[in-house]
XYZ file of C-alpha atoms in Angstrom:
364
model
C 45.619 98.871 91.261
C 47.031 102.078 89.826
C 47.697 104.757 92.470
C 45.578 107.877 92.254
C 48.030 110.765 91.900
C 47.464 113.854 89.785
C 50.384 114.834 87.529
C 49.599 118.503 88.030
C 49.955 118.136 91.800
C 53.177 119.251 93.476
C 54.285 115.864 94.925
C 57.320 117.275 96.674
C 58.238 119.631 93.844
C 59.976 116.826 91.939
C 59.151 117.688 88.329
C 62.445 117.181 86.510
C 60.887 115.052 83.755
C 57.411 115.502 82.284
C 55.906 113.038 79.809
C 53.592 115.112 77.636
C 51.327 114.225 74.705
C 52.807 116.025 71.687
C 49.381 116.438 70.097
C 47.257 117.971 72.828
C 49.729 118.840 75.589
C 48.228 116.408 78.086
C 50.748 115.527 80.803
C 50.893 111.762 81.293
C 53.016 112.125 84.405
C 55.964 113.824 86.094
C 58.961 112.475 87.980
C 62.404 113.374 89.289
C 64.487 110.531 87.828
C 64.762 108.841 84.430
C 66.949 105.743 84.295
C 68.499 105.296 80.851
C 68.547 108.993 79.952
C 72.216 109.351 80.930
C 74.197 106.443 79.473
C 76.757 105.643 76.840
C 75.517 105.247 73.277
C 76.470 102.289 71.108
C 79.720 103.206 69.375
C 81.007 102.007 66.032
C 84.597 100.792 65.745
C 86.947 101.205 62.782
C 90.303 99.554 62.209
C 92.560 101.776 60.085
C 95.201 99.656 58.338
C 98.593 101.164 57.578
C 98.036 104.176 59.840
C 100.444 107.055 59.248
C 99.940 110.043 61.590
C 100.314 113.631 60.408
C 102.751 115.149 62.895
C 102.366 113.979 66.488
C 100.606 110.683 67.139
C 96.901 111.028 67.931
C 96.309 109.432 71.295
C 93.148 109.264 73.358
C 90.722 112.010 72.400
C 90.787 112.720 68.686
C 87.989 115.242 68.255
C 84.253 115.734 68.488
C 83.947 115.182 64.725
C 86.312 113.288 62.486
C 85.917 113.111 58.723
C 87.244 110.187 56.714
C 88.155 111.594 53.300
C 88.660 108.964 50.555
C 91.417 109.333 48.002
C 88.741 108.605 45.404
C 87.369 112.135 45.076
C 84.167 110.900 43.432
C 83.093 109.780 46.920
C 81.986 112.069 49.740
C 83.746 112.274 53.106
C 82.178 110.242 55.942
C 81.548 111.676 59.373
C 82.300 109.978 62.675
C 80.835 111.916 65.622
C 82.450 111.938 69.071
C 85.463 110.060 67.714
C 88.113 108.637 70.016
C 91.376 106.867 69.246
C 92.043 103.679 71.194
C 95.643 103.495 69.975
C 97.381 101.000 67.716
C 97.028 97.246 67.900
C 100.262 95.874 69.421
C 102.644 94.679 66.750
C 100.577 96.072 63.877
C 100.315 99.269 61.866
C 96.560 99.543 62.546
C 94.870 102.321 64.508
C 91.541 101.668 66.249
C 89.004 104.519 66.163
C 85.526 104.550 67.720
C 82.645 106.964 67.417
C 78.963 107.488 66.777
C 78.338 106.537 63.169
C 74.580 106.794 62.733
C 75.223 108.775 59.568
C 75.510 107.446 56.043
C 78.828 105.637 55.894
C 81.153 104.438 53.160
C 79.872 102.231 50.331
C 79.766 98.587 51.280
C 83.036 96.871 50.460
C 84.913 100.139 49.907
C 88.680 99.746 49.784
C 91.294 102.407 49.245
C 93.356 105.063 50.999
C 91.600 107.450 53.379
C 92.814 110.602 55.084
C 91.357 111.862 58.382
C 90.852 115.335 59.852
C 88.882 116.831 62.752
C 87.897 120.127 61.156
C 91.021 121.900 62.414
C 93.994 119.715 61.440
C 94.873 116.617 59.465
C 95.210 113.635 61.807
C 96.732 111.043 59.495
C 96.004 108.562 56.737
C 95.592 104.833 56.166
C 95.744 102.551 53.139
C 92.259 101.163 53.906
C 89.889 100.602 56.795
C 87.279 98.174 58.021
C 84.273 98.668 60.256
C 84.176 96.144 63.078
C 80.561 95.052 63.338
C 79.270 95.282 66.927
C 77.420 92.386 68.555
C 73.645 92.328 68.499
C 72.448 95.153 70.699
C 69.058 95.821 72.266
C 68.416 99.398 73.316
C 67.713 99.523 77.077
C 64.347 100.947 78.129
C 63.730 104.371 79.572
C 62.421 103.997 83.127
C 60.603 106.974 84.626
C 61.132 106.347 88.321
C 58.741 107.695 90.914
C 56.310 108.915 88.257
C 53.181 110.718 89.440
C 50.672 109.516 86.810
C 47.780 111.554 85.496
C 44.249 110.237 85.898
C 44.243 109.422 82.185
C 47.423 107.349 82.422
C 46.136 105.665 85.580
C 42.918 104.639 83.820
C 44.787 103.511 80.706
C 47.179 101.291 82.636
C 44.306 99.877 84.665
C 42.738 98.371 81.526
C 45.377 95.639 81.665
C 45.734 95.325 77.878
C 47.890 92.359 76.894
C 49.639 94.075 74.030
C 52.166 96.907 74.733
C 50.435 100.223 75.255
C 51.386 102.671 72.505
C 51.559 106.264 73.750
C 52.049 107.425 70.138
C 53.989 110.717 69.936
C 55.079 112.261 73.228
C 57.607 114.793 74.484
C 59.886 114.087 77.402
C 60.340 117.587 78.822
C 63.354 118.218 81.059
C 63.192 121.059 83.567
C 65.905 122.666 85.651
C 65.903 123.261 89.399
C 64.147 126.596 88.848
C 61.306 124.810 87.000
C 62.394 126.324 83.696
C 62.115 124.194 80.551
C 65.666 123.258 79.564
C 64.935 121.022 76.581
C 62.802 118.090 75.430
C 63.031 114.872 73.445
C 60.381 113.618 71.005
C 59.492 109.925 71.441
C 57.096 107.305 70.130
C 57.217 104.983 73.146
C 55.364 101.871 74.164
C 54.800 100.969 77.795
C 56.762 97.812 78.512
C 55.677 97.457 82.113
C 55.012 99.404 85.303
C 55.077 98.761 89.026
C 54.507 100.667 92.275
C 57.544 102.752 93.098
C 59.572 102.666 96.270
C 60.052 106.423 95.935
C 56.717 107.351 97.454
C 53.131 106.385 98.043
C 51.027 106.576 94.907
C 54.001 106.730 92.533
C 54.960 104.203 89.843
C 58.064 103.182 87.907
C 57.074 103.284 84.217
C 59.258 101.381 81.744
C 59.123 102.590 78.129
C 60.446 101.173 74.864
C 61.329 103.600 72.106
C 64.617 104.980 70.853
C 66.023 107.846 72.884
C 69.438 109.279 72.060
C 71.191 109.125 75.436
C 73.313 111.793 77.057
C 76.846 110.299 77.166
C 79.090 110.347 80.206
C 81.360 113.153 79.019
C 78.342 115.487 78.634
C 76.732 114.680 81.974
C 78.660 117.357 83.962
C 77.486 119.926 81.408
C 73.885 118.820 81.845
C 74.179 118.804 85.628
C 75.455 122.376 85.521
C 72.487 123.454 83.391
C 69.983 121.433 85.443
C 70.917 123.652 88.391
C 69.658 126.597 86.342
C 70.989 128.849 83.567
C 74.456 130.334 84.161
C 74.452 133.762 85.760
C 77.960 134.771 84.646
C 79.557 134.669 81.162
C 82.300 132.235 80.250
C 81.131 129.292 82.372
C 81.993 127.081 79.385
C 85.509 128.475 78.874
C 87.416 125.719 80.715
C 85.656 122.909 78.811
C 87.234 120.921 75.980
C 85.756 120.989 72.480
C 83.311 118.126 72.802
C 81.956 119.403 76.148
C 81.670 122.868 74.642
C 79.669 121.192 71.888
C 77.337 119.673 74.493
C 77.006 123.108 76.135
C 76.196 124.701 72.779
C 73.544 122.041 72.096
C 71.728 123.002 75.298
C 72.142 126.715 74.603
C 70.639 126.184 71.136
C 67.729 124.028 72.295
C 66.861 126.433 75.088
C 67.531 129.573 73.056
C 65.231 128.584 70.219
C 62.344 128.440 72.722
C 63.026 131.720 74.490
C 61.500 134.983 73.393
C 64.464 137.330 73.396
C 63.647 141.010 73.650
C 65.263 142.761 70.703
C 67.372 145.751 71.704
C 66.974 149.051 69.950
C 69.019 149.721 66.832
C 72.431 151.213 67.493
C 73.247 148.998 70.478
C 76.930 148.189 71.080
C 77.783 144.571 71.927
C 81.098 143.328 73.276
C 82.499 139.869 72.556
C 85.100 138.390 74.917
C 87.346 136.518 72.490
C 89.930 135.177 74.953
C 88.549 131.617 74.857
C 87.489 131.346 71.206
C 89.766 128.428 70.324
C 87.250 126.229 68.493
C 83.946 126.500 66.627
C 81.641 125.865 69.621
C 83.558 128.485 71.602
C 83.059 131.015 68.809
C 79.270 130.666 68.856
C 79.086 130.489 72.642
C 81.041 133.751 72.960
C 78.907 135.391 70.282
C 75.682 134.238 71.959
C 76.792 135.684 75.286
C 77.870 138.938 73.638
C 74.366 139.477 72.276
C 72.139 137.800 74.867
C 74.168 137.508 78.076
C 75.255 134.406 80.043
C 73.942 131.250 78.402
C 72.575 133.308 75.513
C 72.077 132.001 71.985
C 72.864 133.750 68.723
C 73.484 130.936 66.260
C 75.361 127.652 66.359
C 76.508 127.605 62.734
C 76.656 130.072 59.861
C 73.111 129.398 58.628
C 71.698 129.759 62.146
C 73.663 132.978 62.653
C 72.077 134.425 59.516
C 68.634 133.522 60.859
C 69.375 135.239 64.181
C 70.560 138.387 62.427
C 67.151 138.718 60.779
C 65.546 139.451 64.151
C 63.750 137.941 67.171
C 67.009 136.929 68.867
C 67.910 140.049 70.840
C 69.295 142.011 67.906
C 68.120 144.889 65.751
C 70.227 146.291 62.915
C 72.254 148.392 62.683
C 74.497 147.761 65.684
C 78.164 147.493 66.638
C 80.143 144.479 67.844
C 83.486 145.092 69.571
C 85.390 141.794 69.330
C 88.079 141.720 72.037
C 91.164 139.511 71.554
C 90.112 138.629 68.015
C 93.630 137.334 67.319
C 92.848 134.227 69.379
C 90.060 133.149 67.045
C 92.127 134.021 63.988
C 94.950 131.817 65.240
C 92.700 128.785 65.691
C 89.911 129.171 63.139
C 91.323 130.997 60.127
C 92.548 127.695 58.661
C 89.580 125.402 59.349
C 88.900 122.333 57.202
C 85.633 121.615 55.376
C 84.394 117.977 55.313
C 86.244 117.204 52.075
C 89.407 118.796 53.459
C 89.339 122.190 51.728
C 90.729 124.982 53.889
C 88.555 127.986 54.751
C 88.571 130.970 57.103
C 85.699 130.539 59.585
C 86.414 133.868 61.300
C 86.205 135.736 57.998
C 82.915 134.024 57.106
C 81.371 134.905 60.469
C 82.500 138.534 60.190
C 81.106 138.690 56.662
C 77.749 137.336 57.872
C 77.648 139.862 60.723
C 78.413 142.768 58.402
C 75.764 141.672 55.905
C 73.316 141.484 58.832
C 73.924 145.122 59.736
C 76.617 144.689 62.390
C 79.607 147.014 62.386
C 82.451 144.779 63.607
C 85.467 146.270 65.404
C 88.380 143.886 66.053
C 90.736 144.626 68.926
């Protein structure tokens, strides 16, 4: 028998995760824990034959994004997200590189020299590479533990249908400790099974099938910081490395695009703390905080920055931006690399976008 618990009841205030119908907003249930949400994603592995590093050997962490640029310029570069070097095979000239390669990869059977970069520097080159096919992999389910089901879900599960129950399109909403909506994930799950939960009377553990991009281990501390509530002081991201800054920026973007920022009056003067702008995520995090305070969002790429400059994100033209310690960003980002390896000045492009959006930029 399905326990009779209303999802809109307070059941101890544990509402971290809410399973909500994307069509009509009906809440299927709420819970405090979701097993399978934080886990490592399946990584692809590449063996790079004849590896020749550019400068110092790349060991351990290689970069949040690594592009493989073929010598054959008729082919596009291929992106490997969250790339990591595992070092060279003993006694060989091969480097092993892993990463998330859900993107369109190289043509099947491609052979030929490839050069690698991480958007900031050239890492090295190889005469050819091969993708090591992973073993057959079944995505683990998402288990909502201690779920307080709605009456509708309780009745639906009580029908005892033999085939998997299709919940169609739902949102898994994630809230922070202050009950603010941090972000959500869109799913098309099927109920695999359910059982009474040991976490409380009237609660269930609901097991769902349906692909959910997990939060990897390196990003979990970032999420845990945000799950405690939005930062109340600027620069909380400053000590993070590039990939964790990227995870921080993802949450800032997802949250910021839902907030209704109050646009300041024209003529406002903003101040950007540029001491920690040593990579692209840091640039947009510092800019977001300059305009909208701790944890604030004001673009995560050039196109998004242009959208924010048009209004509704805390800014009204004309205004002034005083960029402190701008030399730091110039030192790191004035010689960035595009996917195909062409060099460009990211700082100059951002300043140009700001000026075109009505911002008077003062560099100090």
